[in-house]
Structures are given as C-alpha cells and as structure tokens.
CSV table of C-alpha atoms in Angstrom, one decimal:
chain,number,residue,atom,x,y,z
K,129,MET,CA,0.0,0.0,0.0
K,130,LYS,CA,1.3,3.4,-1.0
K,131,LEU,CA,0.9,6.1,1.7
K,132,LEU,CA,1.2,9.8,0.9
K,133,TYR,CA,1.3,12.6,3.5
K,134,PHE,CA,0.8,16.3,2.9
K,135,ALA,CA,1.4,19.6,4.6
K,136,TRP,CA,2.1,19.2,8.4
K,137,LEU,CA,1.4,15.5,8.3
K,138,LYS,CA,4.4,15.1,6.0
K,139,THR,CA,6.5,17.1,8.5
K,140,LYS,CA,5.4,15.2,11.6
K,141,ILE,CA,5.7,11.8,10.0
K,142,GLY,CA,9.0,12.8,8.4
K,143,THR,CA,8.3,11.6,4.9
K,144,ALA,CA,6.1,12.5,2.0
K,145,GLU,CA,5.6,8.9,0.8
K,146,GLU,CA,6.1,5.4,2.0
K,147,GLU,CA,5.3,1.9,1.0
K,148,LEU,CA,3.7,-0.1,3.9
K,149,ASN,CA,2.1,-3.6,4.2
K,150,PRO,CA,-0.6,-3.6,6.8
K,151,PRO,CA,-2.1,-7.0,7.7
K,152,PRO,CA,-5.2,-8.2,5.8
K,153,GLU,CA,-7.6,-7.3,8.6
K,154,VAL,CA,-6.7,-3.6,8.0
K,155,ASP,CA,-9.3,-3.3,5.3
K,156,THR,CA,-11.0,0.1,6.0
K,157,VAL,CA,-9.8,3.7,6.3
K,158,ALA,CA,-10.6,3.7,10.0
K,159,ALA,CA,-8.7,0.4,10.6
K,160,LEU,CA,-5.7,1.8,8.6
K,161,LEU,CA,-5.6,5.0,10.7
K,162,ASP,CA,-5.7,2.9,13.9
K,163,TRP,CA,-2.9,0.7,12.6
K,164,LEU,CA,-0.8,3.7,11.5
K,165,ALA,CA,-1.3,5.5,14.9
K,166,ALA,CA,-0.2,2.2,16.7
K,167,ARG,CA,3.2,2.5,15.0
K,168,GLY,CA,3.9,5.3,17.5
K,169,GLY,CA,6.3,8.2,16.9
K,170,GLY,CA,5.5,10.6,14.2
K,171,HIS,CA,2.6,8.5,12.9
K,172,ALA,CA,1.0,8.6,16.3
K,173,GLU,CA,1.5,12.3,16.7
K,174,ALA,CA,0.2,13.1,13.2
K,175,LEU,CA,-2.9,11.0,13.8
K,176,ALA,CA,-3.6,12.3,17.3
K,177,ASP,CA,-6.5,14.4,16.1
K,178,ARG,CA,-8.5,12.6,13.4
K,179,ASN,CA,-11.4,15.0,13.3
K,180,ALA,CA,-9.7,17.4,10.9
K,181,LEU,CA,-7.9,14.7,9.0
K,182,GLY,CA,-8.7,14.4,5.2
K,183,VAL,CA,-8.2,11.0,3.6
K,184,ALA,CA,-8.2,10.1,-0.1
K,185,VAL,CA,-8.1,6.6,-1.5
K,186,ASN,CA,-6.9,6.4,-5.1
K,187,GLN,CA,-7.3,10.2,-5.3
K,188,GLU,CA,-10.9,10.2,-4.2
K,189,TYR,CA,-12.1,11.6,-0.8
K,190,ALA,CA,-12.8,8.6,1.5
K,191,ARG,CA,-14.8,8.1,4.7
K,192,PRO,CA,-13.7,6.0,7.7
K,193,GLU,CA,-15.9,3.0,6.6
K,194,ASP,CA,-14.5,3.0,3.0
K,195,PRO,CA,-12.4,-0.1,2.0
K,196,VAL,CA,-8.7,0.0,1.5
K,197,GLY,CA,-6.4,-2.8,0.1
K,198,PRO,CA,-2.8,-3.6,-0.7
K,199,ASP,CA,-2.8,-2.0,-4.2
K,200,ASP,CA,-4.3,1.3,-3.1
K,201,GLU,CA,-2.8,4.8,-2.9
K,202,VAL,CA,-3.9,6.3,0.4
K,203,ALA,CA,-3.3,10.0,1.1
K,204,LEU,CA,-3.6,11.7,4.5
K,205,PHE,CA,-3.7,15.5,4.8
K,206,PRO,CA,-5.1,18.4,6.9
K,207,PRO,CA,-8.1,20.5,5.6
K,208,VAL,CA,-7.4,22.0,2.2
K,209,THR,CA,-6.5,25.7,2.0
K,210,GLY,CA,-6.1,26.5,-1.7
K,211,GLY,CA,-7.5,29.3,-3.7
S,24,MET,CA,-10.5,24.2,-18.9
S,25,ILE,CA,-8.4,23.7,-15.8
S,26,ARG,CA,-4.6,24.1,-15.3
S,27,VAL,CA,-2.2,23.7,-12.4
S,28,GLN,CA,1.1,25.4,-12.9
S,29,ARG,CA,4.1,27.0,-11.1
S,30,GLU,CA,4.4,30.0,-13.5
S,31,ASP,CA,2.3,33.1,-13.5
S,32,PHE,CA,-0.5,33.5,-16.1
S,33,ASP,CA,-1.3,36.4,-18.4
S,34,LEU,CA,-4.8,37.5,-17.3
S,35,GLY,CA,-5.6,39.4,-20.5
S,36,ALA,CA,-4.5,36.6,-22.8
S,37,GLU,CA,-6.3,33.9,-20.7
S,38,LEU,CA,-9.6,35.8,-20.8
S,39,ALA,CA,-9.3,36.8,-24.4
S,40,ALA,CA,-8.7,33.2,-25.3
S,41,LEU,CA,-11.7,32.1,-23.2
S,42,THR,CA,-14.3,34.2,-24.9
S,43,ALA,CA,-12.7,34.4,-28.4
S,44,GLY,CA,-15.1,33.7,-31.2
S,45,ASN,CA,-18.1,32.9,-29.0
S,46,HIS,CA,-20.6,35.6,-29.6
S,47,LYS,CA,-23.2,34.0,-27.5
S,48,ILE,CA,-21.4,35.3,-24.4
S,49,GLY,CA,-23.0,38.3,-22.8
S,50,GLY,CA,-21.2,38.2,-19.5
S,51,LEU,CA,-17.9,37.1,-18.2
S,52,ALA,CA,-17.3,36.9,-14.4
S,53,VAL,CA,-13.7,36.5,-13.1
S,54,PHE,CA,-12.1,36.1,-9.8
S,55,VAL,CA,-8.3,36.4,-9.1
S,56,GLY,CA,-6.9,35.5,-5.8
S,57,LEU,CA,-3.6,37.3,-4.7
S,58,VAL,CA,-1.1,36.9,-2.0
S,59,ARG,CA,-1.5,39.5,0.8
S,60,ASP,CA,1.4,40.9,2.7
S,61,VAL,CA,-0.3,40.6,6.1
S,62,VAL,CA,-2.0,37.6,7.7
S,63,GLY,CA,-3.8,38.2,10.9
S,64,GLU,CA,-1.5,40.5,12.7
S,65,GLN,CA,1.7,39.3,11.1
S,66,ALA,CA,3.7,40.4,8.1
S,67,LEU,CA,3.9,37.7,5.4
S,68,GLY,CA,7.1,37.2,3.5
S,69,ALA,CA,5.9,34.6,1.1
S,70,MET,CA,3.8,31.5,0.9
S,71,THR,CA,4.3,28.1,-0.6
S,72,LEU,CA,1.5,26.2,-2.2
S,73,GLU,CA,1.7,22.4,-1.9
S,74,HIS,CA,-0.7,20.2,-3.7
S,75,TYR,CA,-1.6,16.6,-4.5
S,76,PRO,CA,-0.6,16.1,-8.2
S,77,GLY,CA,-3.2,14.0,-10.0
S,78,MET,CA,-5.9,14.4,-7.4
S,79,THR,CA,-5.8,18.2,-7.8
S,80,GLU,CA,-6.5,18.1,-11.5
S,81,LYS,CA,-9.2,15.5,-11.0
S,82,MET,CA,-11.0,17.6,-8.4
S,83,LEU,CA,-10.7,20.8,-10.4
S,84,GLU,CA,-12.1,19.1,-13.5
S,85,ARG,CA,-15.0,17.7,-11.4
S,86,ILE,CA,-15.7,21.2,-9.9
S,87,GLU,CA,-15.8,22.7,-13.4
S,88,ALA,CA,-18.0,19.9,-14.7
S,89,GLU,CA,-20.4,20.5,-11.8
S,90,ALA,CA,-20.6,24.2,-12.6
S,91,LYS,CA,-21.4,23.5,-16.2
S,92,GLN,CA,-24.2,21.2,-15.1
S,93,ARG,CA,-25.7,23.8,-12.8
S,94,TRP,CA,-25.4,26.9,-15.0
S,95,PRO,CA,-25.7,27.4,-18.8
S,96,LEU,CA,-22.0,28.3,-19.3
S,97,GLU,CA,-20.4,29.1,-22.6
S,98,ALA,CA,-16.9,28.9,-21.2
S,99,SER,CA,-15.1,28.4,-17.9
S,100,LEU,CA,-11.5,28.4,-16.7
S,101,ILE,CA,-9.6,27.5,-13.5
S,102,VAL,CA,-5.9,28.2,-13.3
S,103,HIS,CA,-4.1,27.5,-10.0
S,104,ARG,CA,-0.5,28.1,-9.2
S,105,THR,CA,1.8,26.1,-6.9
S,106,GLY,CA,5.2,26.7,-5.4
S,107,ARG,CA,6.5,29.8,-3.7
S,108,LEU,CA,4.6,33.0,-4.1
S,109,GLU,CA,5.3,36.5,-2.8
S,110,PRO,CA,2.9,39.2,-1.7
S,111,GLY,CA,1.1,40.7,-4.8
S,112,GLU,CA,1.5,37.6,-6.8
S,113,ARG,CA,-1.5,35.9,-8.3
S,114,ILE,CA,-2.5,32.5,-6.8
S,115,VAL,CA,-5.6,31.5,-8.7
S,116,LEU,CA,-7.9,32.6,-11.6
S,117,VAL,CA,-11.4,31.4,-12.1
S,118,ALA,CA,-13.7,32.6,-14.8
S,119,ALA,CA,-17.2,31.8,-16.1
S,120,ALA,CA,-18.9,33.1,-19.2
S,121,SER,CA,-22.6,32.9,-20.0
S,122,ARG,CA,-25.3,34.6,-22.0
S,123,HIS,CA,-26.4,36.6,-19.0
S,124,ARG,CA,-24.4,38.0,-16.1
S,125,GLN,CA,-26.3,36.3,-13.2
S,126,ALA,CA,-25.3,32.8,-14.3
S,127,ALA,CA,-21.7,34.0,-14.9
S,128,PHE,CA,-21.5,35.5,-11.4
S,129,GLU,CA,-23.0,32.6,-9.6
S,130,ALA,CA,-20.9,30.0,-11.4
S,131,CYS,CA,-17.7,32.1,-10.8
S,132,GLN,CA,-18.4,32.2,-7.0
S,133,PHE,CA,-19.3,28.5,-7.0
S,134,LEU,CA,-16.0,27.6,-8.7
S,135,ILE,CA,-13.9,29.5,-6.1
S,136,ASP,CA,-16.0,28.5,-3.1
S,137,TRP,CA,-15.8,24.8,-4.0
S,138,LEU,CA,-12.2,25.0,-5.0
S,139,LYS,CA,-11.3,26.4,-1.6
S,140,THR,CA,-13.0,23.5,0.2
S,141,LYS,CA,-12.4,20.6,-2.1
S,142,ALA,CA,-9.2,21.0,-4.2
S,143,PRO,CA,-6.2,19.4,-2.4
S,144,PHE,CA,-3.9,22.5,-2.0
S,145,TRP,CA,-2.2,23.5,1.2
S,146,LYS,CA,-0.6,26.9,2.0
S,147,LEU,CA,2.6,27.2,4.1
S,148,GLU,CA,3.1,30.9,5.2
S,149,GLU,CA,6.5,32.4,5.9
S,150,THR,CA,5.7,34.8,8.8
S,151,GLU,CA,7.9,36.8,11.2
S,152,SER,CA,7.6,34.0,13.7
S,153,GLY,CA,8.5,31.2,11.3
S,154,PRO,CA,6.7,29.0,8.8
S,155,ARG,CA,3.1,28.1,9.5
S,156,TRP,CA,0.5,25.9,7.7
S,157,VAL,CA,-2.7,27.9,7.0
S,158,GLU,CA,-5.7,26.6,8.8
S,159,ALA,CA,-9.0,26.1,7.0
S,160,ARG,CA,-11.4,29.1,7.5
S,161,ALA,CA,-14.9,28.5,8.8
S,162,GLY,CA,-16.0,31.3,6.4
S,163,ASP,CA,-14.8,29.1,3.4
S,164,ASP,CA,-16.9,26.2,4.7
S,165,GLN,CA,-19.9,28.5,5.0
S,166,ALA,CA,-19.4,29.9,1.5
S,167,ALA,CA,-19.3,26.3,0.1
S,168,GLU,CA,-22.3,25.3,2.2
S,169,ARG,CA,-24.7,27.6,0.3
S,170,TRP,CA,-24.0,25.7,-2.9
S,171,LYS,CA,-24.4,22.4,-1.2
S,172,LYS,CA,-28.1,22.9,-0.4
S,173,ARG,CA,-29.0,22.4,-4.0
S,174,ASP,CA,-27.4,19.0,-4.4
S,175,PRO,CA,-26.0,17.5,-1.2
S,176,ASP,CA,-24.0,14.7,-2.8
S,177,ALA,CA,-22.5,16.3,-5.9
S,178,ALA,CA,-18.8,16.1,-6.5
S,179,GLU,CA,-18.0,14.5,-3.2
A,175,MET,CA,-11.7,55.1,-11.2
A,176,ILE,CA,-14.3,55.5,-13.9
A,177,ARG,CA,-14.0,56.1,-17.6
A,178,VAL,CA,-16.3,56.5,-20.6
A,179,GLN,CA,-14.7,55.9,-24.0
A,180,ARG,CA,-15.3,54.8,-27.6
A,181,GLU,CA,-12.2,52.7,-27.9
A,182,ASP,CA,-11.7,49.2,-26.6
A,183,PHE,CA,-9.8,48.6,-23.4
A,184,ASP,CA,-6.9,46.2,-22.6
A,185,LEU,CA,-8.3,43.9,-19.9
A,186,GLY,CA,-5.0,42.6,-18.7
A,187,ALA,CA,-3.4,46.0,-18.5
A,188,GLU,CA,-6.5,47.6,-16.8
A,189,LEU,CA,-6.5,44.9,-14.1
A,190,ALA,CA,-2.7,44.9,-13.6
A,191,ALA,CA,-2.8,48.7,-13.1
A,192,LEU,CA,-5.7,48.4,-10.7
A,193,THR,CA,-4.0,46.0,-8.3
A,194,ALA,CA,-0.3,47.0,-8.9
A,195,GLY,CA,1.6,47.7,-5.7
A,196,ASN,CA,-1.3,47.1,-3.3
A,197,HIS,CA,-0.4,44.0,-1.4
A,198,LYS,CA,-3.4,44.3,0.9
A,199,ILE,CA,-5.6,42.9,-2.0
A,200,GLY,CA,-6.5,39.3,-1.5
A,201,GLY,CA,-9.3,39.1,-4.1
A,202,LEU,CA,-10.2,40.8,-7.3
A,203,ALA,CA,-13.7,40.3,-8.8
A,204,VAL,CA,-14.3,41.4,-12.4
A,205,PHE,CA,-17.2,41.5,-14.8
A,206,VAL,CA,-17.0,42.1,-18.5
A,207,GLY,CA,-20.2,42.6,-20.6
A,208,LEU,CA,-20.0,41.7,-24.3
A,209,VAL,CA,-22.2,42.2,-27.3
A,210,ARG,CA,-24.1,39.0,-28.2
A,211,ASP,CA,-25.0,38.1,-31.7
A,212,VAL,CA,-28.6,37.1,-31.0
A,213,VAL,CA,-31.2,39.1,-29.1
A,214,GLY,CA,-34.5,37.3,-28.4
A,215,GLU,CA,-35.0,35.4,-31.6
A,216,GLN,CA,-33.2,37.8,-33.9
A,217,ALA,CA,-29.7,38.0,-35.2
A,218,LEU,CA,-27.9,41.2,-34.1
A,219,GLY,CA,-25.6,42.9,-36.6
A,220,ALA,CA,-24.3,45.6,-34.1
A,221,MET,CA,-25.5,47.9,-31.4
A,222,THR,CA,-24.9,51.6,-30.8
A,223,LEU,CA,-24.5,52.9,-27.3
A,224,GLU,CA,-25.7,56.4,-26.8
A,225,HIS,CA,-25.1,58.2,-23.5
A,226,TYR,CA,-25.6,61.6,-21.7
A,227,PRO,CA,-22.1,63.1,-21.5
A,228,GLY,CA,-21.5,64.7,-18.2
A,229,MET,CA,-24.3,63.0,-16.3
A,230,THR,CA,-22.9,59.6,-17.2
A,231,GLU,CA,-19.6,60.3,-15.6
A,232,LYS,CA,-21.3,61.9,-12.6
A,233,MET,CA,-23.5,58.8,-12.0
A,234,LEU,CA,-20.7,56.4,-12.5
A,235,GLU,CA,-18.6,58.3,-9.9
A,236,ARG,CA,-21.5,58.2,-7.5
A,237,ILE,CA,-22.0,54.5,-8.0
A,238,GLU,CA,-18.4,53.8,-7.4
A,239,ALA,CA,-18.3,56.0,-4.3
A,240,GLU,CA,-21.4,54.2,-3.0
A,241,ALA,CA,-19.6,50.8,-3.4
A,242,LYS,CA,-16.6,52.1,-1.5
A,243,GLN,CA,-18.8,53.2,1.3
A,244,ARG,CA,-20.6,49.9,1.6
A,245,TRP,CA,-17.6,47.5,1.2
A,246,PRO,CA,-13.9,47.8,2.3
A,247,LEU,CA,-12.5,48.1,-1.2
A,248,GLU,CA,-8.8,48.5,-1.9
A,249,ALA,CA,-9.5,49.4,-5.6
A,250,SER,CA,-12.4,49.7,-8.1
A,251,LEU,CA,-12.8,50.4,-11.7
A,252,ILE,CA,-15.6,51.1,-14.2
A,253,VAL,CA,-14.9,51.4,-17.9
A,254,HIS,CA,-17.9,51.8,-20.2
A,255,ARG,CA,-17.7,52.1,-24.0
A,256,THR,CA,-20.0,54.2,-26.3
A,257,GLY,CA,-20.7,54.2,-30.0
A,258,ARG,CA,-21.1,51.3,-32.4
A,259,LEU,CA,-20.1,47.8,-31.2
A,260,GLU,CA,-20.3,44.5,-33.0
A,261,PRO,CA,-21.0,41.0,-31.6
A,262,GLY,CA,-18.0,39.8,-29.5
A,263,GLU,CA,-16.9,43.3,-28.6
A,264,ARG,CA,-16.6,44.4,-25.0
A,265,ILE,CA,-19.1,46.9,-23.7
A,266,VAL,CA,-18.2,47.4,-20.1
A,267,LEU,CA,-15.7,46.4,-17.4
A,268,VAL,CA,-16.3,46.6,-13.7
A,269,ALA,CA,-13.8,45.4,-11.1
A,270,ALA,CA,-13.6,45.5,-7.3
A,271,ALA,CA,-10.6,44.5,-5.2
A,272,SER,CA,-10.7,43.8,-1.5
A,273,ARG,CA,-8.8,41.9,1.2
A,274,HIS,CA,-11.3,39.1,1.0
A,275,ARG,CA,-13.3,37.7,-1.9
A,276,GLN,CA,-16.8,38.1,-0.6
A,277,ALA,CA,-16.5,41.9,-0.4
A,278,ALA,CA,-14.9,41.9,-3.9
A,279,PHE,CA,-17.7,39.8,-5.4
A,280,GLU,CA,-20.6,41.7,-3.7
A,281,ALA,CA,-19.1,45.1,-4.7
A,282,CYS,CA,-18.6,43.9,-8.3
A,283,GLN,CA,-22.2,42.8,-8.6
A,284,PHE,CA,-23.4,46.0,-7.0
A,285,LEU,CA,-21.4,48.1,-9.5
A,286,ILE,CA,-22.8,46.4,-12.6
A,287,ASP,CA,-26.4,46.1,-11.2
A,288,TRP,CA,-26.6,49.8,-10.3
A,289,LEU,CA,-24.8,50.9,-13.5
A,290,LYS,CA,-27.5,49.0,-15.5
A,291,THR,CA,-30.3,50.8,-13.8
A,292,LYS,CA,-28.8,54.3,-13.0
A,293,ALA,CA,-26.2,55.2,-15.6
A,294,PRO,CA,-27.7,57.1,-18.6
A,295,PHE,CA,-26.8,54.8,-21.5
A,296,TRP,CA,-29.2,53.6,-24.2
A,297,LYS,CA,-28.6,50.7,-26.6
A,298,LEU,CA,-29.8,50.8,-30.2
A,299,GLU,CA,-29.7,47.4,-31.7
A,300,GLU,CA,-29.4,46.7,-35.5
A,301,THR,CA,-31.5,43.6,-36.0
A,302,GLU,CA,-32.8,41.9,-39.2
A,303,SER,CA,-36.0,43.9,-38.9
A,304,GLY,CA,-34.3,47.2,-38.5
A,305,PRO,CA,-33.0,49.3,-35.7
A,306,ARG,CA,-34.6,48.9,-32.3
A,307,TRP,CA,-34.1,50.7,-28.9
A,308,VAL,CA,-33.5,48.1,-26.2
A,309,GLU,CA,-36.1,48.1,-23.5
A,310,ALA,CA,-35.2,48.0,-19.8
A,311,ARG,CA,-35.2,44.5,-18.4
A,312,ALA,CA,-37.3,43.7,-15.3
A,313,GLY,CA,-34.5,41.4,-14.3
A,314,ASP,CA,-32.1,44.3,-14.1
A,315,ASP,CA,-34.5,46.2,-11.8
A,316,GLN,CA,-34.8,43.2,-9.6
A,317,ALA,CA,-31.1,42.8,-9.5
A,318,ALA,CA,-30.7,46.4,-8.4
A,319,GLU,CA,-33.5,46.1,-5.9
A,320,ARG,CA,-31.6,43.6,-3.7
A,321,TRP,CA,-29.0,46.3,-3.0
A,322,LYS,CA,-31.6,48.9,-2.3
A,323,LYS,CA,-32.9,47.2,0.8
A,324,ARG,CA,-29.8,48.2,2.7
A,325,ASP,CA,-30.2,51.9,2.1
A,326,PRO,CA,-33.3,53.0,0.3
A,327,ASP,CA,-32.2,56.5,-0.5
A,328,ALA,CA,-28.5,56.1,-1.5
A,329,ALA,CA,-27.3,57.5,-4.8
A,330,GLU,CA,-30.7,58.5,-6.1
R,199,MET,CA,-34.2,76.5,-20.7
R,200,LYS,CA,-32.1,73.9,-22.4
R,201,LEU,CA,-33.9,70.6,-23.3
R,202,LEU,CA,-32.0,67.4,-24.2
R,203,TYR,CA,-33.6,64.3,-25.7
R,204,PHE,CA,-32.1,60.8,-25.8
R,205,ALA,CA,-32.7,57.5,-27.5
R,206,TRP,CA,-36.2,57.3,-29.1
R,207,LEU,CA,-37.4,60.6,-27.6
R,208,LYS,CA,-34.7,62.2,-29.7
R,209,THR,CA,-36.1,60.4,-32.8
R,210,LYS,CA,-39.7,61.2,-32.1
R,211,ILE,CA,-39.1,64.9,-31.3
R,212,GLY,CA,-36.7,65.2,-34.2
R,213,THR,CA,-33.9,66.9,-32.4
R,214,ALA,CA,-31.3,66.0,-29.7
R,215,GLU,CA,-31.4,69.5,-28.1
R,216,GLU,CA,-33.4,72.7,-28.2
R,217,GLU,CA,-33.6,76.0,-26.3
R,218,LEU,CA,-37.1,76.8,-25.1
R,219,ASN,CA,-38.7,79.5,-23.0
R,220,PRO,CA,-41.7,78.1,-21.1
R,221,PRO,CA,-43.8,80.7,-19.2
R,222,PRO,CA,-43.0,81.4,-15.5
R,223,GLU,CA,-45.8,79.2,-14.2
R,224,VAL,CA,-44.1,76.2,-15.7
R,225,ASP,CA,-41.9,75.7,-12.6
R,226,THR,CA,-41.9,72.0,-11.9
R,227,VAL,CA,-41.0,68.9,-13.9
R,228,ALA,CA,-44.6,67.8,-14.2
R,229,ALA,CA,-45.7,71.2,-15.4
R,230,LEU,CA,-42.9,71.2,-18.0
R,231,LEU,CA,-43.9,67.8,-19.3
R,232,ASP,CA,-47.5,69.1,-19.6
R,233,TRP,CA,-46.4,72.2,-21.4
R,234,LEU,CA,-44.1,70.2,-23.8
R,235,ALA,CA,-46.9,67.7,-24.6
R,236,ALA,CA,-49.3,70.6,-25.4
R,237,ARG,CA,-46.9,71.7,-28.2
R,238,GLY,CA,-48.3,68.7,-30.1
R,239,GLY,CA,-46.5,66.8,-32.9
R,240,GLY,CA,-43.4,64.9,-32.0
R,241,HIS,CA,-43.4,66.3,-28.5
R,242,ALA,CA,-46.9,65.1,-27.8
R,243,GLU,CA,-46.1,61.7,-29.2
R,244,ALA,CA,-42.8,61.4,-27.3
R,245,LEU,CA,-44.6,62.3,-24.1
R,246,ALA,CA,-47.7,60.1,-24.5
R,247,ASP,CA,-46.5,57.6,-21.9
R,248,ARG,CA,-44.9,59.3,-19.0
R,249,ASN,CA,-44.7,56.3,-16.8
R,250,ALA,CA,-41.5,55.0,-18.3
R,251,LEU,CA,-40.0,58.5,-18.8
R,252,GLY,CA,-36.8,59.5,-17.1
R,253,VAL,CA,-36.1,63.1,-16.3
R,254,ALA,CA,-32.8,64.8,-15.2
R,255,VAL,CA,-32.5,68.4,-14.1
R,256,ASN,CA,-29.0,69.7,-14.3
R,257,GLN,CA,-27.8,66.1,-14.7
R,258,GLU,CA,-29.6,64.8,-11.6
R,259,TYR,CA,-32.5,62.4,-11.7
R,260,ALA,CA,-35.7,64.5,-11.0
R,261,ARG,CA,-39.2,63.7,-9.8
R,262,PRO,CA,-42.5,65.3,-11.1
R,263,GLU,CA,-42.6,67.7,-8.2
R,264,ASP,CA,-39.0,68.9,-8.5
R,265,PRO,CA,-38.5,72.6,-9.6
R,266,VAL,CA,-37.3,73.7,-13.0
R,267,GLY,CA,-36.3,77.2,-14.1
R,268,PRO,CA,-35.1,79.1,-17.1
R,269,ASP,CA,-31.4,78.4,-16.5
R,270,ASP,CA,-31.8,74.7,-16.1
R,271,GLU,CA,-30.7,71.9,-18.4
R,272,VAL,CA,-33.5,69.4,-18.5
R,273,ALA,CA,-33.0,65.9,-20.1
R,274,LEU,CA,-35.8,63.5,-21.1
R,275,PHE,CA,-35.1,59.9,-21.9
R,276,PRO,CA,-36.4,56.3,-21.8
R,277,PRO,CA,-35.3,53.8,-19.1
R,278,VAL,CA,-31.6,53.4,-19.2
R,279,THR,CA,-30.1,50.2,-20.8
R,280,GLY,CA,-26.4,50.4,-20.4
R,281,GLY,CA,-23.9,47.8,-19.1
C-alpha cells in the first residue's frame, strides 16, 4: 500500500511517501488509521486528532468506513486551504 | 478548462482566449486571488502552495463539470498556481462566461468556493515567527455550504 | 476610477494597473459585458451605445463612491464604451478588489447592477427587422432592488 | 431652458437638443412635461406615456414635483439600458 502525506502530516511523519504492508484485517480507512497510529512516533503524533484529517483513497475523498487494500494509494492531509 | 502550474498567467490573454469567437457570451465573471502581505497581525514574507498532483487536476475538473451542469455556461476556466509566491503575486484565476451575467457571477463564485474547500492545496506561510501551515477558514466552509443545499452529494 | 470611452480597453493592462503595488488585496472580482450576436429570436448585426455626456460620468462616480462606502475596497474600476459595437466586442468592465473575496464579489455585482439601472446609457440594436431601442429588463430592476434594501435613498 | 432628448425621444421629437422658453408658471418637472406635450406633434407623441419616462434636471434624476427654471438643463429619456 502506498501512503502519501501532505502539509504538516508530512513534517510530523517525516516523509512525503512510504510503502507499507498492513495485515489483511486492516481493510477500511478507519482500521488503517488505527494501525498507523499504533506504530507510534511521528505517525501517532500526526494522527492524534483525526477530526480534521482528510483521507483520499486512489485520489478520491474517502470516509472511515470506505475499504482499502494492498494496491491502493492512500493520502492523509489536513483540511485543504487553496484558492 | 483547468490548469495547475508554477508559472504566472497572463490575465488578459487567458480571458481573451476564453471568450474568443463565441458571440453567445453576454457576461464574463472573473475572480483572481492574490497573496496578501499581512495575515492576521503578522507580516507575510511569502507562501508556498503544496498540492496533490493528480488528485488536484481530477478535483478541479470535477468542480468545473459541476458548474457546467448547474449553469448554462459558454466557457469556464480554472488556473491555480503552486510553489513559492510572494505578496502581490496571483494565486488563482477562475472565470465563467454565460449569456447573462447572473449565471456567470453565480458560477464564478461557486468555482472558487468549491475549489477552496475541495481541491487538495495547502498553504505554508512564511511569517515573522516562522513557517506556519494555514488553517481552514470557517468562512470558506460556510461559503461552500450555500451551494451544497441544491445538491448534497454532488462532487463529493 | 471611472472612464467612458469609444475605444476598446486592454483587460490585462487595466486589471494589472488596478492592483499594482497594493499587497493588501486578496481578491479581485471582475465583470465584462460583451455584445451578443442574438437578441431574443433575432440576429444582431451591431449595437450603438448612446449616453448623456457629463451626467454619465457623474453617475458612475457616484455608484463607485457608494460601493466604496458599503464595502472595504482597496481598488475599483468602471470602464464603459460608447458608439457602435459589433458582436463579441466588450461593452463594459467593472472590477472591485478587497482583502477578502466576498466583499470583492458583492461590490462587483453591485457596481454592474446599479450601473445598469442608473447610468444614462441607451442601446440601439441593429436587427434583421431594422434598428430597435433596447427596452429595460425587469430582471435588471430586480437585481438592483436587492442592493436597495440596505439603504433605500442612496445614490438616487 | 435647455432641453435634451435621448434615444427614441430624440427620434420622435426630431432633435437632440433645443432651447425653449416656457412661461414662468411652468416651474416643476410635471408642469414642464404638460407644457411640452401641449406643443403637439413629436413632443406630444414622445410624451404620450410618461410612466417610463426618465427626467434629469442639471444632470440629476428628478421627480415630477421637483422645480425647474429658465437656466436649467432638462433631459428626457427612456429607461436606461447600459452595461
């Protein structure tokens, strides 16, 4: 699974992109966020407040209950501030 | 048409190209967003616009398509810059052309309101007290909300 | 700034001059009115814009002053052409710049709505069935009405 | 008194501008319009429907009860259609 981090999530986690292999039971956005937070360190810190967190799966906005799988590109980011 | 680019755009040339040859257009509404030199109480040296390549273009295309579905547009344009920008520089251009001005104005406001809440851009400001990621404004959410009433699930 | 002129204007140059050097501007809203090639069911060959020299400038200045009083504008511009114009040609440019986009959009719409109902211009259309003076649109009166609610006596 | 006519009023009256000397009792916009209409011909035709008529005295919009005098510039025109 390809993980992308933007804005301050990138800074806190310390990378813009990483390849991870969560176990098969991590099959939803919510489960993935739990699994990432459990890694501790920058991941735990970046995921401390999930209310404001935006998630996209394969470049589409996703909700906690949406499915994720090993071949997906999952992006985590703060609320958007363009324009 | 939508475009994401580092370089500045030529406003006159963009708008001339947008309306050229289409004599059905009676009104063209345009919005240009610029970098201000003060944010809150602090002087701003510059800002850097980060984005999610691929998803950005996808979202901008969807926002434009949604505007075309809601209003009878003859032409529309979104150009958004990325990278480091200094005060006075242009960030974004949105434009909508229609037979009558009301549709052009509404579509233009819709484009910028939705862009601000849906397109994956993030601003990092260089202030006197160091770099700072811009937080989402409640006002932007409210501005986007008024368009949501018509069609709660569109483009999401 | 307001201007009444026969010749066309350079949109890019006008807008660049309007915002140049003012780094307080965060949003610029612009409207351009163009000559359409069809009016109602008829093909339009051209239109001629007549106006009341002296009173036109006075009214445009007053409309601009009223906008500046209602919204915190950093800059504003009205350019209106007169004489004979063919389909695709620009008729009018109104622009409003402010710190935030909502004020810029509202002021821009106010400028064009009030201009349409208060500035002494008259359009003579050359149609297939001969020349015809354009009649006032009820929609324009309604558009102007929404600004009147705030201040029933202003600029009248 | 200087009279100016615009758009179709100019066409119907047959001139864009004329110098007229109404009698002293013609001292309001309404009285002036009555006096002009009574001249007959193009003036009467142009003033047949006063509902839609716009009047400016010295380049300011005027109402029927507003005063007019010999030194004024009075303009008559249909509803404006610029922009």
